[in-house]
Amino acid sequence: MHLPNVIVLFLACLSFAAAAPFWAFFEQIPLTAYLPATISSTIKSALKKADIIPDVLSKDFKPSLSLILSYPSHHDHVFLGNVLPTSNVTSKPVFEIHTISPNPTPTQKNTTYTLVLSDPDATSRAEPVKAQMCHWIVSGLKLQPTDNSDTFTLGTTEASKEQSGGLTELMSYIPPTPPPKTGYHRYVFVLLAPEDPKDGGKKLDKPKDRPHWGYGKVGAGVKEWAKDNGLVAVGECRPDAVDLECGANFFYSQNDEQ
């Protein structure tokens, strides 16, 4: 089985997990255990440890895509809950999407994905009165075959313009700026897909506002917006479309003044 990119992500998570507030979910696993089911389970475990499941994602979340992100200006990577200084995430990240399985389904190959960034801890995790906060929405993402490999990937892409290479920046990137004395905030990247694969070119509506994603309700955000736009909210896929379940990744950041 050829899983180079997924193994790289998994090993990187193991290497950098010590910097995260919730690193304990990583356990030493023999190399023979680096299988798609194990990787998917590890991603889900990280999200549950951080309460991203259920704060942002459904408890039925089952990742089938790995989402690799980095902030190139400071060579910082997002590793399922590591800590990044706010000064290092002021510019948009670059990202790659990989299938966890070496044999992507036809639906995965043909689906147009949307990547979002949300903060469920605005203004603080103890008092999330503005949560969730919408930080970024970019759509038009398509998997492409990698040369000489069975891996399908979006390729490292920077959405530096509102319309670039088929990508549409629906909501511009707002850097994480947690207020002073509010502790660590979770910044969560989620991939979404159309509920109906035939609707891949459907125009998406912008959220009416960034706090609560415009819904005026504490905790509202990714799932509500996805549903209103005909996208598959994580864990809400139809039984006959489980291969559309999407990927997620996250990091922590806090204001220097605590």
PDB file of C-alpha atoms in Angstrom:
ATOM      1  CA  MET A   1       0.000   0.000   0.000  1.00  0.00           C
ATOM      2  CA  HIS A   2       1.390   3.350  -1.036  1.00  0.00           C
ATOM      3  CA  LEU A   3       0.514   6.118   1.440  1.00  0.00           C
ATOM      4  CA  PRO A   4       3.467   8.514   1.420  1.00  0.00           C
ATOM      5  CA  ASN A   5       1.682  11.790   2.024  1.00  0.00           C
ATOM      6  CA  VAL A   6      -0.630  10.449   4.695  1.00  0.00           C
ATOM      7  CA  ILE A   7       2.266   8.823   6.548  1.00  0.00           C
ATOM      8  CA  VAL A   8       4.194  12.099   6.416  1.00  0.00           C
ATOM      9  CA  LEU A   9       1.227  13.893   7.968  1.00  0.00           C
ATOM     10  CA  PHE A  10       0.843  11.237  10.651  1.00  0.00           C
ATOM     11  CA  LEU A  11       4.527  11.218  11.579  1.00  0.00           C
ATOM     12  CA  ALA A  12       4.574  15.014  11.646  1.00  0.00           C
ATOM     13  CA  CYS A  13       1.666  14.989  14.064  1.00  0.00           C
ATOM     14  CA  LEU A  14       3.563  12.636  16.334  1.00  0.00           C
ATOM     15  CA  SER A  15       6.665  14.823  16.215  1.00  0.00           C
ATOM     16  CA  PHE A  16       4.995  18.113  17.035  1.00  0.00           C
ATOM     17  CA  ALA A  17       2.178  17.039  19.329  1.00  0.00           C
ATOM     18  CA  ALA A  18       4.172  17.865  22.477  1.00  0.00           C
ATOM     19  CA  ALA A  19       3.616  21.557  21.820  1.00  0.00           C
ATOM     20  CA  ALA A  20      -0.171  21.220  22.007  1.00  0.00           C
ATOM     21  CA  PRO A  21      -2.341  21.584  25.088  1.00  0.00           C
ATOM     22  CA  PHE A  22      -4.026  18.284  24.203  1.00  0.00           C
ATOM     23  CA  TRP A  23      -1.148  16.091  23.073  1.00  0.00           C
ATOM     24  CA  ALA A  24      -1.996  13.030  25.149  1.00  0.00           C
ATOM     25  CA  PHE A  25      -4.112  11.399  22.432  1.00  0.00           C
ATOM     26  CA  PHE A  26      -0.954  10.532  20.487  1.00  0.00           C
ATOM     27  CA  GLU A  27       0.368   7.096  21.419  1.00  0.00           C
ATOM     28  CA  GLN A  28       3.322   5.185  20.083  1.00  0.00           C
ATOM     29  CA  ILE A  29       2.009   2.998  17.270  1.00  0.00           C
ATOM     30  CA  PRO A  30       4.086   0.548  15.225  1.00  0.00           C
ATOM     31  CA  LEU A  31       4.668   1.416  11.595  1.00  0.00           C
ATOM     32  CA  THR A  32       2.523  -1.540  10.543  1.00  0.00           C
ATOM     33  CA  ALA A  33      -0.461   0.268  12.006  1.00  0.00           C
ATOM     34  CA  TYR A  34      -0.285   3.184   9.572  1.00  0.00           C
ATOM     35  CA  LEU A  35      -3.423   2.165   7.743  1.00  0.00           C
ATOM     36  CA  PRO A  36      -6.267   4.400   6.542  1.00  0.00           C
ATOM     37  CA  ALA A  37      -8.586   3.271   9.354  1.00  0.00           C
ATOM     38  CA  THR A  38      -5.940   4.048  11.993  1.00  0.00           C
ATOM     39  CA  ILE A  39      -5.159   7.467  10.545  1.00  0.00           C
ATOM     40  CA  SER A  40      -8.852   8.318  10.308  1.00  0.00           C
ATOM     41  CA  SER A  41      -9.353   7.199  13.914  1.00  0.00           C
ATOM     42  CA  THR A  42      -6.377   9.268  15.104  1.00  0.00           C
ATOM     43  CA  ILE A  43      -7.725  12.415  13.431  1.00  0.00           C
ATOM     44  CA  LYS A  44     -11.118  11.847  15.033  1.00  0.00           C
ATOM     45  CA  SER A  45      -9.532  11.211  18.439  1.00  0.00           C
ATOM     46  CA  ALA A  46      -7.661  14.518  18.236  1.00  0.00           C
ATOM     47  CA  LEU A  47     -10.865  16.376  17.386  1.00  0.00           C
ATOM     48  CA  LYS A  48     -12.731  14.730  20.253  1.00  0.00           C
ATOM     49  CA  LYS A  49      -9.954  15.473  22.766  1.00  0.00           C
ATOM     50  CA  ALA A  50     -10.185  19.136  21.837  1.00  0.00           C
ATOM     51  CA  ASP A  51     -14.020  19.092  21.961  1.00  0.00           C
ATOM     52  CA  ILE A  52     -14.147  20.169  18.325  1.00  0.00           C
ATOM     53  CA  ILE A  53     -16.435  17.182  18.218  1.00  0.00           C
ATOM     54  CA  PRO A  54     -19.166  18.165  19.106  1.00  0.00           C
ATOM     55  CA  ASP A  55     -18.584  21.966  19.312  1.00  0.00           C
ATOM     56  CA  VAL A  56     -17.995  22.334  15.562  1.00  0.00           C
ATOM     57  CA  LEU A  57     -18.354  18.881  14.009  1.00  0.00           C
ATOM     58  CA  SER A  58     -20.884  16.113  14.378  1.00  0.00           C
ATOM     59  CA  LYS A  59     -20.091  13.146  16.632  1.00  0.00           C
ATOM     60  CA  ASP A  60     -20.526  10.967  13.525  1.00  0.00           C
ATOM     61  CA  PHE A  61     -17.568  12.618  11.794  1.00  0.00           C
ATOM     62  CA  LYS A  62     -15.420  10.079   9.955  1.00  0.00           C
ATOM     63  CA  PRO A  63     -12.556  11.671   7.992  1.00  0.00           C
ATOM     64  CA  SER A  64     -11.717  10.264   4.586  1.00  0.00           C
ATOM     65  CA  LEU A  65      -9.487  13.141   3.457  1.00  0.00           C
ATOM     66  CA  SER A  66      -6.386  14.520   5.149  1.00  0.00           C
ATOM     67  CA  LEU A  67      -5.947  18.277   5.206  1.00  0.00           C
ATOM     68  CA  ILE A  68      -2.354  19.523   5.350  1.00  0.00           C
ATOM     69  CA  LEU A  69      -1.852  23.242   6.029  1.00  0.00           C
ATOM     70  CA  SER A  70       1.124  25.480   6.628  1.00  0.00           C
ATOM     71  CA  TYR A  71       1.950  29.159   7.057  1.00  0.00           C
ATOM     72  CA  PRO A  72       5.002  29.512   4.788  1.00  0.00           C
ATOM     73  CA  SER A  73       6.125  32.943   5.982  1.00  0.00           C
ATOM     74  CA  HIS A  74       7.212  31.349   9.287  1.00  0.00           C
ATOM     75  CA  HIS A  75       7.458  27.705   8.175  1.00  0.00           C
ATOM     76  CA  ASP A  76       4.719  26.759  10.630  1.00  0.00           C
ATOM     77  CA  HIS A  77       2.474  23.750  10.045  1.00  0.00           C
ATOM     78  CA  VAL A  78      -0.960  22.925  11.408  1.00  0.00           C
ATOM     79  CA  PHE A  79      -0.724  19.588  13.243  1.00  0.00           C
ATOM     80  CA  LEU A  80      -4.051  18.626  14.813  1.00  0.00           C
ATOM     81  CA  GLY A  81      -3.819  20.889  17.835  1.00  0.00           C
ATOM     82  CA  ASN A  82      -0.357  22.407  17.976  1.00  0.00           C
ATOM     83  CA  VAL A  83       0.139  25.965  19.224  1.00  0.00           C
ATOM     84  CA  LEU A  84       0.912  28.755  16.753  1.00  0.00           C
ATOM     85  CA  PRO A  85       1.666  32.373  17.737  1.00  0.00           C
ATOM     86  CA  THR A  86      -0.780  34.917  16.344  1.00  0.00           C
ATOM     87  CA  SER A  87       2.166  36.743  14.764  1.00  0.00           C
ATOM     88  CA  ASN A  88       2.861  33.680  12.611  1.00  0.00           C
ATOM     89  CA  VAL A  89      -0.618  33.283  11.143  1.00  0.00           C
ATOM     90  CA  THR A  90      -1.262  36.770   9.809  1.00  0.00           C
ATOM     91  CA  SER A  91      -1.130  35.621   6.170  1.00  0.00           C
ATOM     92  CA  LYS A  92      -3.240  32.971   4.466  1.00  0.00           C
ATOM     93  CA  PRO A  93      -2.030  29.393   4.776  1.00  0.00           C
ATOM     94  CA  VAL A  94      -1.166  27.136   1.888  1.00  0.00           C
ATOM     95  CA  PHE A  95      -2.776  23.731   1.896  1.00  0.00           C
ATOM     96  CA  GLU A  96      -2.995  20.278   0.383  1.00  0.00           C
ATOM     97  CA  ILE A  97      -5.863  17.798   0.339  1.00  0.00           C
ATOM     98  CA  HIS A  98      -5.042  14.096   0.223  1.00  0.00           C
ATOM     99  CA  THR A  99      -7.234  11.025   0.161  1.00  0.00           C
ATOM    100  CA  ILE A 100      -6.575   8.781   3.153  1.00  0.00           C
ATOM    101  CA  SER A 101      -7.227   5.738   1.001  1.00  0.00           C
ATOM    102  CA  PRO A 102      -4.777   5.115  -1.886  1.00  0.00           C
ATOM    103  CA  ASN A 103      -7.759   4.474  -4.148  1.00  0.00           C
ATOM    104  CA  PRO A 104      -9.950   7.591  -4.256  1.00  0.00           C
ATOM    105  CA  THR A 105     -13.517   7.024  -5.336  1.00  0.00           C
ATOM    106  CA  PRO A 106     -14.908   8.578  -8.547  1.00  0.00           C
ATOM    107  CA  THR A 107     -16.993  10.886  -6.360  1.00  0.00           C
ATOM    108  CA  GLN A 108     -13.919  12.139  -4.518  1.00  0.00           C
ATOM    109  CA  LYS A 109     -12.127  12.765  -7.812  1.00  0.00           C
ATOM    110  CA  ASN A 110     -14.993  14.772  -9.279  1.00  0.00           C
ATOM    111  CA  THR A 111     -16.204  16.679  -6.210  1.00  0.00           C
ATOM    112  CA  THR A 112     -15.681  20.422  -5.794  1.00  0.00           C
ATOM    113  CA  TYR A 113     -14.708  21.123  -2.185  1.00  0.00           C
ATOM    114  CA  THR A 114     -14.980  24.178   0.055  1.00  0.00           C
ATOM    115  CA  LEU A 115     -12.496  24.973   2.834  1.00  0.00           C
ATOM    116  CA  VAL A 116     -13.586  27.033   5.840  1.00  0.00           C
ATOM    117  CA  LEU A 117     -11.863  28.353   8.970  1.00  0.00           C
ATOM    118  CA  SER A 118     -13.897  28.921  12.130  1.00  0.00           C
ATOM    119  CA  ASP A 119     -13.238  29.955  15.749  1.00  0.00           C
ATOM    120  CA  PRO A 120     -15.660  28.314  18.208  1.00  0.00           C
ATOM    121  CA  ASP A 121     -14.089  30.225  21.125  1.00  0.00           C
ATOM    122  CA  ALA A 122     -14.974  33.839  20.319  1.00  0.00           C
ATOM    123  CA  THR A 123     -14.649  35.802  22.470  1.00  0.00           C
ATOM    124  CA  SER A 124     -13.348  33.108  24.824  1.00  0.00           C
ATOM    125  CA  ARG A 125     -13.864  29.408  25.359  1.00  0.00           C
ATOM    126  CA  ALA A 126     -15.426  30.150  28.756  1.00  0.00           C
ATOM    127  CA  GLU A 127     -17.748  32.797  27.298  1.00  0.00           C
ATOM    128  CA  PRO A 128     -18.180  32.089  23.552  1.00  0.00           C
ATOM    129  CA  VAL A 129     -20.645  34.937  23.047  1.00  0.00           C
ATOM    130  CA  LYS A 130     -19.557  35.539  19.420  1.00  0.00           C
ATOM    131  CA  ALA A 131     -18.942  31.915  18.497  1.00  0.00           C
ATOM    132  CA  GLN A 132     -18.555  30.616  16.014  1.00  0.00           C
ATOM    133  CA  MET A 133     -16.538  33.300  14.240  1.00  0.00           C
ATOM    134  CA  CYS A 134     -16.071  32.918  10.482  1.00  0.00           C
ATOM    135  CA  HIS A 135     -12.447  33.564   9.500  1.00  0.00           C
ATOM    136  CA  TRP A 136     -12.220  32.261   5.924  1.00  0.00           C
ATOM    137  CA  ILE A 137     -14.148  30.528   3.132  1.00  0.00           C
ATOM    138  CA  VAL A 138     -12.511  29.432  -0.113  1.00  0.00           C
ATOM    139  CA  SER A 139     -14.318  27.281  -2.685  1.00  0.00           C
ATOM    140  CA  GLY A 140     -13.650  25.644  -6.039  1.00  0.00           C
ATOM    141  CA  LEU A 141     -11.167  23.063  -4.713  1.00  0.00           C
ATOM    142  CA  LYS A 142     -10.657  19.949  -6.847  1.00  0.00           C
ATOM    143  CA  LEU A 143      -8.489  16.885  -6.310  1.00  0.00           C
ATOM    144  CA  GLN A 144      -5.896  16.243  -9.009  1.00  0.00           C
ATOM    145  CA  PRO A 145      -3.804  13.101  -9.618  1.00  0.00           C
ATOM    146  CA  THR A 146      -0.204  13.367  -8.467  1.00  0.00           C
ATOM    147  CA  ASP A 147       2.429  12.373 -11.028  1.00  0.00           C
ATOM    148  CA  ASN A 148       3.726   8.810 -10.669  1.00  0.00           C
ATOM    149  CA  SER A 149       1.499   8.157  -7.657  1.00  0.00           C
ATOM    150  CA  ASP A 150      -1.907   6.848  -6.702  1.00  0.00           C
ATOM    151  CA  THR A 151      -2.349   9.843  -4.423  1.00  0.00           C
ATOM    152  CA  PHE A 152      -4.846  12.512  -5.368  1.00  0.00           C
ATOM    153  CA  THR A 153      -4.099  15.962  -4.023  1.00  0.00           C
ATOM    154  CA  LEU A 154      -5.203  19.533  -4.488  1.00  0.00           C
ATOM    155  CA  GLY A 155      -1.566  20.523  -4.581  1.00  0.00           C
ATOM    156  CA  THR A 156      -0.125  23.344  -2.515  1.00  0.00           C
ATOM    157  CA  THR A 157      -2.345  26.298  -3.294  1.00  0.00           C
ATOM    158  CA  GLU A 158      -2.497  29.828  -2.004  1.00  0.00           C
ATOM    159  CA  ALA A 159      -5.788  31.651  -2.533  1.00  0.00           C
ATOM    160  CA  SER A 160      -4.066  35.026  -2.831  1.00  0.00           C
ATOM    161  CA  LYS A 161      -6.735  36.557  -5.019  1.00  0.00           C
ATOM    162  CA  GLU A 162     -10.506  36.510  -4.861  1.00  0.00           C
ATOM    163  CA  GLN A 163     -10.584  34.538  -8.085  1.00  0.00           C
ATOM    164  CA  SER A 164      -7.467  32.566  -8.974  1.00  0.00           C
ATOM    165  CA  GLY A 165      -7.074  29.298 -10.819  1.00  0.00           C
ATOM    166  CA  GLY A 166     -10.733  28.377 -10.351  1.00  0.00           C
ATOM    167  CA  LEU A 167     -10.644  29.168  -6.627  1.00  0.00           C
ATOM    168  CA  THR A 168     -13.124  31.630  -5.166  1.00  0.00           C
ATOM    169  CA  GLU A 169     -12.450  33.376  -1.873  1.00  0.00           C
ATOM    170  CA  LEU A 170     -16.014  33.781  -0.642  1.00  0.00           C
ATOM    171  CA  MET A 171     -14.962  35.314   2.687  1.00  0.00           C
ATOM    172  CA  SER A 172     -11.531  36.926   2.898  1.00  0.00           C
ATOM    173  CA  TYR A 173      -9.016  35.597   5.383  1.00  0.00           C
ATOM    174  CA  ILE A 174      -9.201  37.279   8.793  1.00  0.00           C
ATOM    175  CA  PRO A 175      -6.126  36.378  10.882  1.00  0.00           C
ATOM    176  CA  PRO A 176      -6.686  34.913  14.344  1.00  0.00           C
ATOM    177  CA  THR A 177      -6.714  37.770  16.859  1.00  0.00           C
ATOM    178  CA  PRO A 178      -7.906  36.361  20.184  1.00  0.00           C
ATOM    179  CA  PRO A 179      -8.565  39.114  22.750  1.00  0.00           C
ATOM    180  CA  PRO A 180      -6.260  39.533  25.781  1.00  0.00           C
ATOM    181  CA  LYS A 181      -6.817  37.264  28.775  1.00  0.00           C
ATOM    182  CA  THR A 182      -9.117  34.844  26.921  1.00  0.00           C
ATOM    183  CA  GLY A 183      -6.780  31.846  26.856  1.00  0.00           C
ATOM    184  CA  TYR A 184      -6.276  29.522  23.934  1.00  0.00           C
ATOM    185  CA  HIS A 185      -8.701  29.638  21.030  1.00  0.00           C
ATOM    186  CA  ARG A 186      -9.264  26.697  18.695  1.00  0.00           C
ATOM    187  CA  TYR A 187      -8.977  27.574  15.009  1.00  0.00           C
ATOM    188  CA  VAL A 188     -10.655  24.857  12.994  1.00  0.00           C
ATOM    189  CA  PHE A 189     -10.291  24.141   9.278  1.00  0.00           C
ATOM    190  CA  VAL A 190     -13.065  22.027   7.759  1.00  0.00           C
ATOM    191  CA  LEU A 191     -13.583  20.661   4.257  1.00  0.00           C
ATOM    192  CA  LEU A 192     -17.130  20.559   2.924  1.00  0.00           C
ATOM    193  CA  ALA A 193     -18.620  18.955  -0.177  1.00  0.00           C
ATOM    194  CA  PRO A 194     -21.952  19.259  -2.020  1.00  0.00           C
ATOM    195  CA  GLU A 195     -24.680  17.006  -0.683  1.00  0.00           C
ATOM    196  CA  ASP A 196     -25.478  16.245  -4.296  1.00  0.00           C
ATOM    197  CA  PRO A 197     -22.245  15.740  -6.297  1.00  0.00           C
ATOM    198  CA  LYS A 198     -24.012  17.143  -9.377  1.00  0.00           C
ATOM    199  CA  ASP A 199     -24.297  20.530  -7.654  1.00  0.00           C
ATOM    200  CA  GLY A 200     -20.540  21.110  -7.578  1.00  0.00           C
ATOM    201  CA  GLY A 201     -20.846  24.352  -9.509  1.00  0.00           C
ATOM    202  CA  LYS A 202     -23.623  25.813  -7.374  1.00  0.00           C
ATOM    203  CA  LYS A 203     -23.037  29.388  -6.246  1.00  0.00           C
ATOM    204  CA  LEU A 204     -22.555  29.677  -2.500  1.00  0.00           C
ATOM    205  CA  ASP A 205     -24.046  32.478  -0.419  1.00  0.00           C
ATOM    206  CA  LYS A 206     -21.796  34.471   1.867  1.00  0.00           C
ATOM    207  CA  PRO A 207     -22.589  34.393   5.573  1.00  0.00           C
ATOM    208  CA  LYS A 208     -24.506  37.523   6.587  1.00  0.00           C
ATOM    209  CA  ASP A 209     -21.924  38.295   9.251  1.00  0.00           C
ATOM    210  CA  ARG A 210     -18.762  36.793  10.732  1.00  0.00           C
ATOM    211  CA  PRO A 211     -19.928  36.382  14.375  1.00  0.00           C
ATOM    212  CA  HIS A 212     -22.176  33.309  14.610  1.00  0.00           C
ATOM    213  CA  TRP A 213     -21.689  33.060  10.836  1.00  0.00           C
ATOM    214  CA  GLY A 214     -24.589  35.515  10.612  1.00  0.00           C
ATOM    215  CA  TYR A 215     -27.120  33.306  12.406  1.00  0.00           C
ATOM    216  CA  GLY A 216     -27.304  35.356  15.606  1.00  0.00           C
ATOM    217  CA  LYS A 217     -27.098  32.278  17.811  1.00  0.00           C
ATOM    218  CA  VAL A 218     -24.216  31.306  20.083  1.00  0.00           C
ATOM    219  CA  GLY A 219     -22.435  28.256  18.684  1.00  0.00           C
ATOM    220  CA  ALA A 220     -23.957  28.512  15.215  1.00  0.00           C
ATOM    221  CA  GLY A 221     -21.540  28.288  12.325  1.00  0.00           C
ATOM    222  CA  VAL A 222     -20.138  25.728   9.936  1.00  0.00           C
ATOM    223  CA  LYS A 223     -22.920  23.137  10.043  1.00  0.00           C
ATOM    224  CA  GLU A 224     -25.728  25.683   9.673  1.00  0.00           C
ATOM    225  CA  TRP A 225     -24.053  27.499   6.797  1.00  0.00           C
ATOM    226  CA  ALA A 226     -23.216  24.236   5.049  1.00  0.00           C
ATOM    227  CA  LYS A 227     -26.805  23.037   5.279  1.00  0.00           C
ATOM    228  CA  ASP A 228     -28.176  26.306   3.878  1.00  0.00           C
ATOM    229  CA  ASN A 229     -25.803  26.058   0.913  1.00  0.00           C
ATOM    230  CA  GLY A 230     -26.482  22.434   0.048  1.00  0.00           C
ATOM    231  CA  LEU A 231     -23.107  21.309   1.357  1.00  0.00           C
ATOM    232  CA  VAL A 232     -22.443  18.177   3.328  1.00  0.00           C
ATOM    233  CA  ALA A 233     -21.861  19.104   6.937  1.00  0.00           C
ATOM    234  CA  VAL A 234     -19.379  16.692   8.481  1.00  0.00           C
ATOM    235  CA  GLY A 235     -21.210  13.686   9.909  1.00  0.00           C
ATOM    236  CA  GLU A 236     -24.419  14.504   8.050  1.00  0.00           C
ATOM    237  CA  CYS A 237     -23.624  12.674   4.815  1.00  0.00           C
ATOM    238  CA  ARG A 238     -26.310  10.529   3.222  1.00  0.00           C
ATOM    239  CA  PRO A 239     -25.853   6.762   3.796  1.00  0.00           C
ATOM    240  CA  ASP A 240     -25.155   6.322   0.084  1.00  0.00           C
ATOM    241  CA  ALA A 241     -22.554   9.104   0.011  1.00  0.00           C
ATOM    242  CA  VAL A 242     -20.245   8.304   2.918  1.00  0.00           C
ATOM    243  CA  ASP A 243     -17.229   8.853   0.699  1.00  0.00           C
ATOM    244  CA  LEU A 244     -18.021  12.565   0.792  1.00  0.00           C
ATOM    245  CA  GLU A 245     -17.210  12.847   4.462  1.00  0.00           C
ATOM    246  CA  CYS A 246     -14.588  15.499   4.749  1.00  0.00           C
ATOM    247  CA  GLY A 247     -11.318  16.339   6.458  1.00  0.00           C
ATOM    248  CA  ALA A 248     -10.483  18.684   9.296  1.00  0.00           C
ATOM    249  CA  ASN A 249      -7.442  20.144  11.033  1.00  0.00           C
ATOM    250  CA  PHE A 250      -6.884  22.746  13.744  1.00  0.00           C
ATOM    251  CA  PHE A 251      -4.417  24.718  15.837  1.00  0.00           C
ATOM    252  CA  TYR A 252      -4.443  26.741  19.051  1.00  0.00           C
ATOM    253  CA  SER A 253      -3.488  30.378  19.452  1.00  0.00           C
ATOM    254  CA  GLN A 254      -3.769  32.959  22.222  1.00  0.00           C
ATOM    255  CA  ASN A 255      -3.066  36.624  22.831  1.00  0.00           C
ATOM    256  CA  ASP A 256       0.338  37.326  24.408  1.00  0.00           C
ATOM    257  CA  GLU A 257      -1.419  39.134  27.244  1.00  0.00           C
ATOM    258  CA  GLN A 258      -2.852  36.573  29.649  1.00  0.00           C
TER     259      GLN A 258
END
